[in-house]
PDB file of C-alpha atoms in Angstrom:
ATOM      1  CA  MET A   1     204.347  76.722 144.711  1.00 77.00           C
ATOM      2  CA  ARG A   2     203.783  80.080 142.023  1.00 82.00           C
ATOM      3  CA  GLN A   3     203.242  82.797 145.009  1.00 88.00           C
ATOM      4  CA  TRP A   4     207.225  81.882 146.210  1.00 90.00           C
ATOM      5  CA  ARG A   5     209.144  82.263 143.059  1.00 91.00           C
ATOM      6  CA  SER A   6     207.556  85.637 142.917  1.00 91.00           C
ATOM      7  CA  ILE A   7     208.388  86.319 146.472  1.00 93.00           C
ATOM      8  CA  ALA A   8     211.932  84.798 145.810  1.00 93.00           C
ATOM      9  CA  LYS A   9     212.246  87.338 142.556  1.00 93.00           C
ATOM     10  CA  GLU A  10     210.752  90.385 144.459  1.00 93.00           C
ATOM     11  CA  ALA A  11     214.054  89.727 147.145  1.00 94.00           C
ATOM     12  CA  ILE A  12     216.065  89.420 144.580  1.00 94.00           C
ATOM     13  CA  ASP A  13     215.480  92.752 142.916  1.00 94.00           C
ATOM     14  CA  ARG A  14     215.515  94.386 146.301  1.00 94.00           C
ATOM     15  CA  ALA A  15     218.614  92.806 147.035  1.00 95.00           C
ATOM     16  CA  SER A  16     220.087  94.080 143.649  1.00 93.00           C
ATOM     17  CA  ILE A  17     218.120  97.459 144.370  1.00 94.00           C
ATOM     18  CA  ILE A  18     220.468  96.932 148.132  1.00 95.00           C
ATOM     19  CA  VAL A  19     223.960  95.988 146.296  1.00 94.00           C
ATOM     20  CA  LYS A  20     223.831  98.470 143.724  1.00 94.00           C
ATOM     21  CA  PHE A  21     223.464 101.639 145.834  1.00 94.00           C
ATOM     22  CA  LEU A  22     226.375 100.079 148.309  1.00 95.00           C
ATOM     23  CA  CYS A  23     228.274  99.665 145.313  1.00 95.00           C
ATOM     24  CA  LEU A  24     227.707 102.979 143.845  1.00 94.00           C
ATOM     25  CA  LEU A  25     228.387 104.422 147.551  1.00 94.00           C
ATOM     26  CA  HIS A  26     231.972 102.821 147.588  1.00 94.00           C
ATOM     27  CA  VAL A  27     233.022 104.120 144.413  1.00 95.00           C
ATOM     28  CA  THR A  28     232.121 107.645 145.335  1.00 95.00           C
ATOM     29  CA  ASP A  29     233.680 107.171 148.299  1.00 93.00           C
ATOM     30  CA  ALA A  30     236.606 105.599 146.832  1.00 93.00           C
ATOM     31  CA  TYR A  31     236.727 107.720 143.933  1.00 94.00           C
ATOM     32  CA  VAL A  32     235.106 111.008 144.161  1.00 94.00           C
ATOM     33  CA  VAL A  33     234.777 112.555 147.131  1.00 94.00           C
ATOM     34  CA  SER A  34     234.378 111.353 150.951  1.00 95.00           C
ATOM     35  CA  SER A  35     233.901 112.613 154.354  1.00 93.00           C
ATOM     36  CA  ASN A  36     236.604 112.291 157.613  1.00 92.00           C
ATOM     37  CA  HIS A  37     236.772 113.274 161.042  1.00 93.00           C
ATOM     38  CA  VAL A  38     239.941 114.703 161.446  1.00 91.00           C
ATOM     39  CA  LEU A  39     241.200 115.917 165.305  1.00 87.00           C
ATOM     40  CA  GLY A  40     244.244 116.810 167.118  1.00 89.00           C
ATOM     41  CA  PRO A  41     246.257 119.248 168.019  1.00 91.00           C
ATOM     42  CA  SER A  42     248.772 119.071 164.588  1.00 91.00           C
ATOM     43  CA  MET A  43     246.737 120.957 162.461  1.00 90.00           C
ATOM     44  CA  LEU A  44     246.532 124.392 164.772  1.00 89.00           C
ATOM     45  CA  PRO A  45     245.081 126.901 164.229  1.00 88.00           C
ATOM     46  CA  THR A  46     243.597 125.946 160.687  1.00 89.00           C
ATOM     47  CA  LEU A  47     241.507 122.776 162.183  1.00 88.00           C
ATOM     48  CA  ASN A  48     239.964 122.405 165.735  1.00 87.00           C
ATOM     49  CA  ILE A  49     241.356 120.174 167.985  1.00 86.00           C
ATOM     50  CA  THR A  50     238.405 118.772 168.942  1.00 87.00           C
ATOM     51  CA  GLY A  51     237.471 117.816 165.693  1.00 87.00           C
ATOM     52  CA  ASP A  52     236.499 118.548 162.619  1.00 89.00           C
ATOM     53  CA  VAL A  53     234.381 116.537 159.495  1.00 92.00           C
ATOM     54  CA  VAL A  54     236.580 117.544 156.468  1.00 93.00           C
ATOM     55  CA  LEU A  55     235.150 116.404 152.599  1.00 94.00           C
ATOM     56  CA  VAL A  56     238.250 114.646 151.041  1.00 94.00           C
ATOM     57  CA  GLU A  57     238.298 114.710 146.976  1.00 94.00           C
ATOM     58  CA  HIS A  58     239.929 111.945 145.571  1.00 95.00           C
ATOM     59  CA  LEU A  59     240.290 112.705 142.292  1.00 93.00           C
ATOM     60  CA  SER A  60     243.483 115.572 142.509  1.00 92.00           C
ATOM     61  CA  HIS A  61     246.075 112.857 143.374  1.00 91.00           C
ATOM     62  CA  ARG A  62     245.053 110.411 140.798  1.00 91.00           C
ATOM     63  CA  ILE A  63     246.200 112.989 137.926  1.00 92.00           C
ATOM     64  CA  GLY A  64     249.137 114.432 139.730  1.00 89.00           C
ATOM     65  CA  LYS A  65     247.295 117.482 140.310  1.00 89.00           C
ATOM     66  CA  LEU A  66     248.799 118.031 143.906  1.00 91.00           C
ATOM     67  CA  GLY A  67     251.155 120.600 144.643  1.00 89.00           C
ATOM     68  CA  SER A  68     252.977 122.048 147.816  1.00 91.00           C
ATOM     69  CA  GLY A  69     250.451 123.713 150.599  1.00 92.00           C
ATOM     70  CA  ASP A  70     247.258 121.487 149.845  1.00 92.00           C
ATOM     71  CA  LEU A  71     246.025 119.965 152.711  1.00 93.00           C
ATOM     72  CA  VAL A  72     245.945 116.057 151.802  1.00 94.00           C
ATOM     73  CA  LEU A  73     244.513 113.000 153.734  1.00 95.00           C
ATOM     74  CA  VAL A  74     247.240 110.306 154.084  1.00 95.00           C
ATOM     75  CA  ARG A  75     247.620 106.837 155.535  1.00 94.00           C
ATOM     76  CA  SER A  76     250.365 106.271 157.995  1.00 94.00           C
ATOM     77  CA  PRO A  77     254.019 105.225 157.364  1.00 94.00           C
ATOM     78  CA  LEU A  78     253.918 104.102 160.777  1.00 94.00           C
ATOM     79  CA  ASP A  79     250.661 102.301 161.592  1.00 93.00           C
ATOM     80  CA  PRO A  80     248.179 101.556 158.366  1.00 93.00           C
ATOM     81  CA  ASN A  81     245.437 101.553 159.832  1.00 93.00           C
ATOM     82  CA  ARG A  82     245.283 105.557 160.599  1.00 92.00           C
ATOM     83  CA  THR A  83     245.190 108.126 158.232  1.00 93.00           C
ATOM     84  CA  LEU A  84     246.612 111.669 158.714  1.00 93.00           C
ATOM     85  CA  THR A  85     245.655 114.843 157.878  1.00 94.00           C
ATOM     86  CA  LYS A  86     248.290 116.946 157.120  1.00 95.00           C
ATOM     87  CA  ARG A  87     250.246 119.967 154.359  1.00 95.00           C
ATOM     88  CA  ILE A  88     252.363 118.916 151.483  1.00 95.00           C
ATOM     89  CA  VAL A  89     255.256 121.081 151.957  1.00 94.00           C
ATOM     90  CA  ALA A  90     257.162 120.089 149.418  1.00 94.00           C
ATOM     91  CA  MET A  91     256.620 117.629 145.948  1.00 94.00           C
ATOM     92  CA  GLU A  92     259.556 115.319 144.580  1.00 91.00           C
ATOM     93  CA  GLY A  93     262.884 117.321 143.321  1.00 92.00           C
ATOM     94  CA  ASP A  94     262.675 120.227 146.353  1.00 92.00           C
ATOM     95  CA  ARG A  95     264.954 121.418 148.717  1.00 93.00           C
ATOM     96  CA  VAL A  96     263.336 121.368 152.062  1.00 92.00           C
ATOM     97  CA  THR A  97     264.682 122.938 154.808  1.00 91.00           C
ATOM     98  CA  PHE A  98     263.435 122.110 158.384  1.00 89.00           C
ATOM     99  CA  SER A  99     264.364 122.222 162.192  1.00 85.00           C
ATOM    100  CA  LEU A 100     264.023 119.136 164.519  1.00 76.00           C
ATOM    101  CA  ASP A 101     262.475 120.590 167.352  1.00 75.00           C
ATOM    102  CA  PRO A 102     261.940 124.234 167.374  1.00 74.00           C
ATOM    103  CA  THR A 103     261.592 124.821 171.401  1.00 78.00           C
ATOM    104  CA  ARG A 104     265.098 123.475 172.041  1.00 79.00           C
ATOM    105  CA  SER A 105     267.883 124.548 169.409  1.00 78.00           C
ATOM    106  CA  PHE A 106     268.250 126.684 166.203  1.00 81.00           C
ATOM    107  CA  SER A 107     270.041 123.916 164.914  1.00 83.00           C
ATOM    108  CA  SER A 108     268.130 122.721 161.021  1.00 86.00           C
ATOM    109  CA  ARG A 109     268.824 120.175 158.459  1.00 88.00           C
ATOM    110  CA  SER A 110     268.287 120.432 154.999  1.00 92.00           C
ATOM    111  CA  LEU A 111     267.676 117.616 152.269  1.00 93.00           C
ATOM    112  CA  VAL A 112     266.084 116.936 149.044  1.00 95.00           C
ATOM    113  CA  VAL A 113     262.670 115.187 148.458  1.00 94.00           C
ATOM    114  CA  PRO A 114     263.337 111.524 145.997  1.00 94.00           C
ATOM    115  CA  LYS A 115     261.553 110.750 143.147  1.00 93.00           C
ATOM    116  CA  GLY A 116     257.954 109.118 143.986  1.00 93.00           C
ATOM    117  CA  HIS A 117     257.966 110.845 147.710  1.00 95.00           C
ATOM    118  CA  VAL A 118     256.104 114.250 149.321  1.00 95.00           C
ATOM    119  CA  TRP A 119     257.013 115.875 152.587  1.00 95.00           C
ATOM    120  CA  ILE A 120     254.393 117.078 154.881  1.00 95.00           C
ATOM    121  CA  GLN A 121     254.067 119.002 157.875  1.00 93.00           C
ATOM    122  CA  GLY A 122     251.497 119.692 160.459  1.00 92.00           C
ATOM    123  CA  ASP A 123     250.605 123.340 160.559  1.00 92.00           C
ATOM    124  CA  ASN A 124     251.353 123.327 164.198  1.00 90.00           C
ATOM    125  CA  LEU A 125     254.945 122.453 164.371  1.00 88.00           C
ATOM    126  CA  TYR A 126     255.573 121.870 167.885  1.00 88.00           C
ATOM    127  CA  VAL A 127     253.334 118.663 168.558  1.00 89.00           C
ATOM    128  CA  SER A 128     253.012 117.494 164.594  1.00 90.00           C
ATOM    129  CA  ARG A 129     254.533 113.995 164.210  1.00 90.00           C
ATOM    130  CA  ASP A 130     255.283 114.129 160.576  1.00 91.00           C
ATOM    131  CA  SER A 131     258.041 113.899 157.577  1.00 93.00           C
ATOM    132  CA  ARG A 132     260.162 115.446 159.726  1.00 91.00           C
ATOM    133  CA  HIS A 133     260.158 112.263 162.315  1.00 90.00           C
ATOM    134  CA  PHE A 134     259.277 109.418 160.122  1.00 92.00           C
ATOM    135  CA  GLY A 135     261.187 111.171 156.916  1.00 92.00           C
ATOM    136  CA  PRO A 136     259.623 111.235 152.991  1.00 94.00           C
ATOM    137  CA  LEU A 137     256.399 110.423 152.386  1.00 94.00           C
ATOM    138  CA  PRO A 138     256.018 108.037 149.342  1.00 95.00           C
ATOM    139  CA  TYR A 139     253.115 109.297 146.795  1.00 95.00           C
ATOM    140  CA  GLY A 140     250.903 105.925 147.128  1.00 94.00           C
ATOM    141  CA  LEU A 141     250.392 106.604 150.666  1.00 95.00           C
ATOM    142  CA  ILE A 142     248.236 109.723 149.752  1.00 95.00           C
ATOM    143  CA  GLU A 143     244.660 109.537 149.308  1.00 94.00           C
ATOM    144  CA  GLY A 144     242.733 112.593 148.713  1.00 94.00           C
ATOM    145  CA  LYS A 145     242.922 116.383 148.994  1.00 95.00           C
ATOM    146  CA  VAL A 146     241.026 118.240 151.950  1.00 94.00           C
ATOM    147  CA  PHE A 147     238.709 120.991 150.328  1.00 93.00           C
ATOM    148  CA  MET A 148     235.945 121.547 152.445  1.00 91.00           C
ATOM    149  CA  ARG A 149     235.236 121.874 156.123  1.00 92.00           C
ATOM    150  CA  VAL A 150     231.285 120.996 156.997  1.00 91.00           C
ATOM    151  CA  TRP A 151     231.430 120.549 160.739  1.00 86.00           C
ATOM    152  CA  PRO A 152     231.355 122.862 163.491  1.00 87.00           C
ATOM    153  CA  PRO A 153     228.849 125.121 161.050  1.00 87.00           C
ATOM    154  CA  ASN A 154     230.687 128.362 162.117  1.00 87.00           C
ATOM    155  CA  SER A 155     233.369 127.566 160.473  1.00 85.00           C
ATOM    156  CA  PHE A 156     231.920 125.569 156.945  1.00 88.00           C
ATOM    157  CA  GLY A 157     233.906 126.587 154.384  1.00 86.00           C
ATOM    158  CA  LEU A 158     236.288 125.713 151.608  1.00 87.00           C
ATOM    159  CA  LEU A 159     240.121 125.196 153.273  1.00 81.00           C
ATOM    160  CA  GLY A 160     243.336 126.415 151.393  1.00 59.00           C
TER     161      GLY A 160
ATOM    162  CA  MET B   1     211.313 107.543 120.970  1.00 56.00           C
ATOM    163  CA  GLY B   2     212.955 104.233 120.515  1.00 66.00           C
ATOM    164  CA  THR B   3     216.647 104.653 119.517  1.00 76.00           C
ATOM    165  CA  PRO B   4     217.665 107.160 122.407  1.00 82.00           C
ATOM    166  CA  SER B   5     215.991 104.976 125.505  1.00 89.00           C
ATOM    167  CA  VAL B   6     217.885 101.836 124.211  1.00 91.00           C
ATOM    168  CA  LEU B   7     221.199 103.392 124.144  1.00 92.00           C
ATOM    169  CA  TRP B   8     219.847 105.228 127.245  1.00 93.00           C
ATOM    170  CA  ASN B   9     219.488 101.518 129.093  1.00 93.00           C
ATOM    171  CA  VAL B  10     222.730 100.133 127.258  1.00 94.00           C
ATOM    172  CA  ALA B  11     224.410 103.173 128.983  1.00 94.00           C
ATOM    173  CA  LYS B  12     222.723 102.735 132.282  1.00 93.00           C
ATOM    174  CA  LYS B  13     223.434  98.862 132.334  1.00 93.00           C
ATOM    175  CA  CYS B  14     227.285  99.721 131.283  1.00 95.00           C
ATOM    176  CA  PHE B  15     227.526 102.075 134.201  1.00 94.00           C
ATOM    177  CA  THR B  16     226.115  99.289 136.523  1.00 94.00           C
ATOM    178  CA  VAL B  17     228.040  96.700 135.703  1.00 94.00           C
ATOM    179  CA  GLY B  18     231.631  98.994 135.830  1.00 94.00           C
ATOM    180  CA  VAL B  19     230.559 100.641 139.413  1.00 94.00           C
ATOM    181  CA  ILE B  20     229.882  96.696 140.850  1.00 94.00           C
ATOM    182  CA  SER B  21     232.897  95.242 139.229  1.00 94.00           C
ATOM    183  CA  LEU B  22     234.845  97.984 140.528  1.00 94.00           C
ATOM    184  CA  THR B  23     233.745  97.427 143.857  1.00 94.00           C
ATOM    185  CA  VAL B  24     234.297  93.944 143.900  1.00 94.00           C
ATOM    186  CA  SER B  25     237.717  94.243 142.343  1.00 93.00           C
ATOM    187  CA  ASP B  26     238.621  96.716 145.256  1.00 93.00           C
ATOM    188  CA  LEU B  27     237.112  94.985 148.267  1.00 93.00           C
ATOM    189  CA  PHE B  28     237.054  91.378 147.546  1.00 94.00           C
ATOM    190  CA  SER B  29     239.284  90.006 144.936  1.00 93.00           C
ATOM    191  CA  SER B  30     240.905  90.724 141.620  1.00 94.00           C
ATOM    192  CA  ILE B  31     242.882  89.128 138.839  1.00 93.00           C
ATOM    193  CA  VAL B  32     246.260  90.552 137.548  1.00 92.00           C
ATOM    194  CA  PRO B  33     248.710  89.885 135.417  1.00 91.00           C
ATOM    195  CA  VAL B  34     252.838  88.879 136.484  1.00 90.00           C
ATOM    196  CA  ARG B  35     255.474  90.851 134.568  1.00 87.00           C
ATOM    197  CA  GLY B  36     258.957  90.384 134.895  1.00 85.00           C
ATOM    198  CA  ALA B  37     261.032  86.874 136.133  1.00 86.00           C
ATOM    199  CA  SER B  38     261.880  88.498 139.703  1.00 89.00           C
ATOM    200  CA  MET B  39     259.514  85.980 141.174  1.00 89.00           C
ATOM    201  CA  SER B  40     260.532  82.499 139.592  1.00 86.00           C
ATOM    202  CA  PRO B  41     260.431  79.827 139.582  1.00 86.00           C
ATOM    203  CA  THR B  42     256.474  80.742 141.362  1.00 88.00           C
ATOM    204  CA  PHE B  43     255.219  83.049 138.614  1.00 87.00           C
ATOM    205  CA  ASN B  44     256.573  83.102 135.238  1.00 82.00           C
ATOM    206  CA  PRO B  45     259.494  80.361 135.352  1.00 81.00           C
ATOM    207  CA  LYS B  46     260.262  81.032 131.710  1.00 77.00           C
ATOM    208  CA  THR B  47     260.353  83.998 130.436  1.00 66.00           C
ATOM    209  CA  ASN B  48     259.484  84.156 126.784  1.00 61.00           C
ATOM    210  CA  SER B  49     259.926  87.771 125.045  1.00 59.00           C
ATOM    211  CA  LEU B  50     257.990  86.895 122.098  1.00 57.00           C
ATOM    212  CA  LEU B  51     254.735  85.655 123.386  1.00 57.00           C
ATOM    213  CA  GLU B  52     254.943  87.571 126.571  1.00 59.00           C
ATOM    214  CA  SER B  53     251.640  89.446 127.361  1.00 64.00           C
ATOM    215  CA  LEU B  54     249.840  85.778 126.348  1.00 70.00           C
ATOM    216  CA  SER B  55     251.888  83.612 128.692  1.00 74.00           C
ATOM    217  CA  ASP B  56     252.400  85.932 131.741  1.00 81.00           C
ATOM    218  CA  ASP B  57     250.694  84.303 135.095  1.00 86.00           C
ATOM    219  CA  ARG B  58     247.773  85.595 135.881  1.00 90.00           C
ATOM    220  CA  VAL B  59     246.762  85.769 139.805  1.00 92.00           C
ATOM    221  CA  LEU B  60     244.103  86.052 142.564  1.00 94.00           C
ATOM    222  CA  VAL B  61     244.302  88.220 144.588  1.00 94.00           C
ATOM    223  CA  GLU B  62     242.477  89.286 147.215  1.00 94.00           C
ATOM    224  CA  LYS B  63     241.657  92.044 148.831  1.00 94.00           C
ATOM    225  CA  LEU B  64     240.093  91.460 152.780  1.00 93.00           C
ATOM    226  CA  CYS B  65     243.926  91.398 154.258  1.00 91.00           C
ATOM    227  CA  LEU B  66     243.398  95.445 153.877  1.00 92.00           C
ATOM    228  CA  SER B  67     240.795  95.366 156.710  1.00 91.00           C
ATOM    229  CA  ASN B  68     243.669  94.960 159.305  1.00 90.00           C
ATOM    230  CA  TYR B  69     247.007  94.806 157.113  1.00 92.00           C
ATOM    231  CA  LYS B  70     248.044  91.728 159.031  1.00 92.00           C
ATOM    232  CA  PHE B  71     250.241  90.088 156.550  1.00 93.00           C
ATOM    233  CA  SER B  72     252.405  86.418 157.590  1.00 92.00           C
ATOM    234  CA  HIS B  73     256.007  85.822 156.742  1.00 92.00           C
ATOM    235  CA  GLY B  74     255.730  84.390 153.546  1.00 92.00           C
ATOM    236  CA  ASP B  75     252.678  86.387 152.401  1.00 92.00           C
ATOM    237  CA  VAL B  76     253.464  87.101 148.280  1.00 94.00           C
ATOM    238  CA  ILE B  77     251.799  90.616 148.092  1.00 94.00           C
ATOM    239  CA  VAL B  78     250.886  93.308 145.627  1.00 95.00           C
ATOM    240  CA  PHE B  79     252.382  96.555 146.612  1.00 95.00           C
ATOM    241  CA  CYS B  80     252.337 100.109 144.822  1.00 94.00           C
ATOM    242  CA  SER B  81     256.285 100.996 144.275  1.00 93.00           C
ATOM    243  CA  PRO B  82     257.800 103.930 147.060  1.00 93.00           C
ATOM    244  CA  ASP B  83     259.503 105.108 143.967  1.00 91.00           C
ATOM    245  CA  ASN B  84     256.850 105.342 141.555  1.00 91.00           C
ATOM    246  CA  HIS B  85     252.989 105.362 142.852  1.00 90.00           C
ATOM    247  CA  LYS B  86     251.663 104.096 139.277  1.00 92.00           C
ATOM    248  CA  GLU B  87     253.971 101.285 139.326  1.00 92.00           C
ATOM    249  CA  LYS B  88     252.644  98.192 141.187  1.00 93.00           C
ATOM    250  CA  HIS B  89     255.456  95.091 142.421  1.00 94.00           C
ATOM    251  CA  ILE B  90     254.712  91.758 143.161  1.00 94.00           C
ATOM    252  CA  LYS B  91     257.376  90.161 145.973  1.00 94.00           C
ATOM    253  CA  ARG B  92     257.113  87.735 148.839  1.00 94.00           C
ATOM    254  CA  ILE B  93     257.285  89.391 152.528  1.00 94.00           C
ATOM    255  CA  VAL B  94     260.719  88.485 154.457  1.00 92.00           C
ATOM    256  CA  GLY B  95     260.831  90.652 157.136  1.00 91.00           C
ATOM    257  CA  LEU B  96     257.069  92.492 159.219  1.00 92.00           C
ATOM    258  CA  PRO B  97     257.652  95.013 161.554  1.00 93.00           C
ATOM    259  CA  GLY B  98     260.194  94.660 164.265  1.00 92.00           C
ATOM    260  CA  ASP B  99     262.655  92.105 162.795  1.00 90.00           C
ATOM    261  CA  TRP B 100     265.916  91.826 162.329  1.00 92.00           C
ATOM    262  CA  VAL B 101     266.716  91.477 158.110  1.00 91.00           C
ATOM    263  CA  GLY B 102     270.173  89.886 156.885  1.00 89.00           C
ATOM    264  CA  THR B 103     271.672  91.638 153.649  1.00 87.00           C
ATOM    265  CA  ILE B 104     274.875  90.688 152.376  1.00 85.00           C
ATOM    266  CA  TYR B 105     276.048  93.986 153.957  1.00 86.00           C
ATOM    267  CA  ASP B 106     274.380  94.795 157.435  1.00 88.00           C
ATOM    268  CA  VAL B 107     271.397  93.989 158.931  1.00 91.00           C
ATOM    269  CA  VAL B 108     268.543  96.235 159.070  1.00 91.00           C
ATOM    270  CA  HIS B 109     265.459  96.514 161.517  1.00 93.00           C
ATOM    271  CA  ILE B 110     262.372  97.127 160.457  1.00 93.00           C
ATOM    272  CA  PRO B 111     260.206 100.119 161.305  1.00 93.00           C
ATOM    273  CA  GLU B 112     256.761  99.777 162.658  1.00 92.00           C
ATOM    274  CA  GLY B 113     254.453 100.086 159.686  1.00 93.00           C
ATOM    275  CA  HIS B 114     256.775  98.607 157.209  1.00 95.00           C
ATOM    276  CA  CYS B 115     257.989  95.225 156.093  1.00 94.00           C
ATOM    277  CA  TRP B 116     260.692  94.087 154.266  1.00 94.00           C
ATOM    278  CA  VAL B 117     259.877  92.285 150.391  1.00 94.00           C
ATOM    279  CA  GLU B 118     262.184  90.088 148.287  1.00 93.00           C
ATOM    280  CA  GLY B 119     261.394  88.372 144.967  1.00 92.00           C
ATOM    281  CA  ASP B 120     261.962  84.124 144.921  1.00 90.00           C
ATOM    282  CA  ASN B 121     264.482  84.981 141.862  1.00 89.00           C
ATOM    283  CA  LEU B 122     267.603  86.869 144.268  1.00 89.00           C
ATOM    284  CA  ALA B 123     269.086  87.701 140.898  1.00 89.00           C
ATOM    285  CA  SER B 124     267.169  90.144 139.111  1.00 88.00           C
ATOM    286  CA  SER B 125     264.502  90.949 141.156  1.00 90.00           C
ATOM    287  CA  LEU B 126     264.297  94.662 142.451  1.00 92.00           C
ATOM    288  CA  ASP B 127     262.995  94.503 146.149  1.00 91.00           C
ATOM    289  CA  SER B 128     263.560  95.756 149.882  1.00 92.00           C
ATOM    290  CA  ARG B 129     267.531  95.283 148.600  1.00 91.00           C
ATOM    291  CA  SER B 130     267.279  98.654 146.920  1.00 91.00           C
ATOM    292  CA  PHE B 131     264.607 100.647 147.462  1.00 91.00           C
ATOM    293  CA  GLY B 132     264.136  99.695 151.712  1.00 92.00           C
ATOM    294  CA  PRO B 133     261.557  98.753 154.224  1.00 94.00           C
ATOM    295  CA  VAL B 134     257.872  99.499 152.233  1.00 94.00           C
ATOM    296  CA  PRO B 135     255.272 100.978 153.952  1.00 95.00           C
ATOM    297  CA  LEU B 136     252.489  98.879 155.173  1.00 95.00           C
ATOM    298  CA  GLY B 137     249.621 101.255 153.799  1.00 94.00           C
ATOM    299  CA  LEU B 138     251.194 101.149 150.123  1.00 95.00           C
ATOM    300  CA  VAL B 139     250.329  97.226 150.485  1.00 95.00           C
ATOM    301  CA  LYS B 140     247.396  96.424 147.991  1.00 94.00           C
ATOM    302  CA  GLY B 141     246.387  92.696 147.967  1.00 94.00           C
ATOM    303  CA  ARG B 142     247.588  88.886 148.520  1.00 94.00           C
ATOM    304  CA  VAL B 143     248.176  86.673 146.282  1.00 94.00           C
ATOM    305  CA  THR B 144     246.367  83.433 146.888  1.00 93.00           C
ATOM    306  CA  HIS B 145     246.271  81.628 143.689  1.00 92.00           C
ATOM    307  CA  ILE B 146     247.669  81.126 140.117  1.00 92.00           C
ATOM    308  CA  LEU B 147     244.965  81.049 137.639  1.00 90.00           C
ATOM    309  CA  TRP B 148     246.799  81.134 134.314  1.00 85.00           C
ATOM    310  CA  PRO B 149     248.326  78.841 132.688  1.00 86.00           C
ATOM    311  CA  PRO B 150     245.881  76.431 133.324  1.00 87.00           C
ATOM    312  CA  ASN B 151     248.590  73.987 133.404  1.00 87.00           C
ATOM    313  CA  ARG B 152     249.904  75.860 137.268  1.00 86.00           C
ATOM    314  CA  VAL B 153     246.465  76.863 138.227  1.00 89.00           C
ATOM    315  CA  SER B 154     247.624  76.624 141.882  1.00 87.00           C
ATOM    316  CA  SER B 155     247.452  77.821 145.591  1.00 88.00           C
ATOM    317  CA  VAL B 156     250.523  80.086 146.145  1.00 88.00           C
ATOM    318  CA  GLU B 157     252.091  78.773 149.355  1.00 87.00           C
ATOM    319  CA  ARG B 158     254.098  80.796 152.230  1.00 87.00           C
ATOM    320  CA  LYS B 159     257.256  80.196 152.056  1.00 85.00           C
ATOM    321  CA  THR B 160     259.995  81.526 154.585  1.00 83.00           C
ATOM    322  CA  SER B 161     263.640  81.416 155.206  1.00 77.00           C
ATOM    323  CA  ARG B 162     264.298  80.603 159.107  1.00 70.00           C
ATOM    324  CA  ASN B 163     267.919  81.666 158.740  1.00 69.00           C
ATOM    325  CA  ARG B 164     268.046  85.257 157.574  1.00 73.00           C
ATOM    326  CA  VAL B 165     265.109  87.096 160.060  1.00 75.00           C
ATOM    327  CA  SER B 166     265.204  87.350 162.872  1.00 76.00           C
ATOM    328  CA  PRO B 167     262.374  88.194 165.323  1.00 72.00           C
ATOM    329  CA  SER B 168     262.053  91.587 167.589  1.00 61.00           C
TER     330      SER B 168
END
């Protein structure tokens, strides 16, 4: 009888260490820094088409320290199960001028980014689907700021 | 020798409890108070301005639905306001992606990845009729039960109105 109790106690101790570790992992992943595999041609030449592993920090957007020119990881407004990596071009209140299709015409449109939204664009304007197609992005969809690339090793370093 | 290690132990325990409760409230469920009367009579049927915080309904919000963002008509959801990401609203889903929803002036098509939300108390509710369809990525959970006040503890049912929404 006593053997079962000590075995059960040891099992609970081991399990609680694992649970605590997983919870710490989740909190770090969601609130401090996480890694993300990004791929696609919409951010050339900043990010590779075949895929990079980048580090994303989740502190700046909570304290409002994001500005135009920052690379951000956002949840797609067209599909909530996907995340996109784009660059903030304008914050709320700024006026943004853009051309819908740079290969076809020179016409451009201009609008003011509404309150609580940001304007994101991919660095590769020709193939990127961004705010020029789905409109200003609500600030609540921003998940973090990309600050560093860790893979491939020859382009390891801070991203700006 | 005695006091610093006691403090350190207390700090470790607090940190562990904090981390575990944060994980549970992010991934499983949390309890939130309902402010305002935009969801009367489902939540806060009587607004009492004197005892506001005590008599507000507290509801259980489940986060398991955020793994695939699949919602149904009539679900009550918690979402960040599109105009101010720090505010959270609680409203009912009336339209899902691809639906056509009728407002007073026209019929709106809900684009992919968005939903149309309205409060149960249409007279005093700030919802999709003002700020348009809400991206599903802003949804932070689904309300399943009322936990406070004790005389109104119950599960929150889906309510659909068939005459205003037509599917794609």
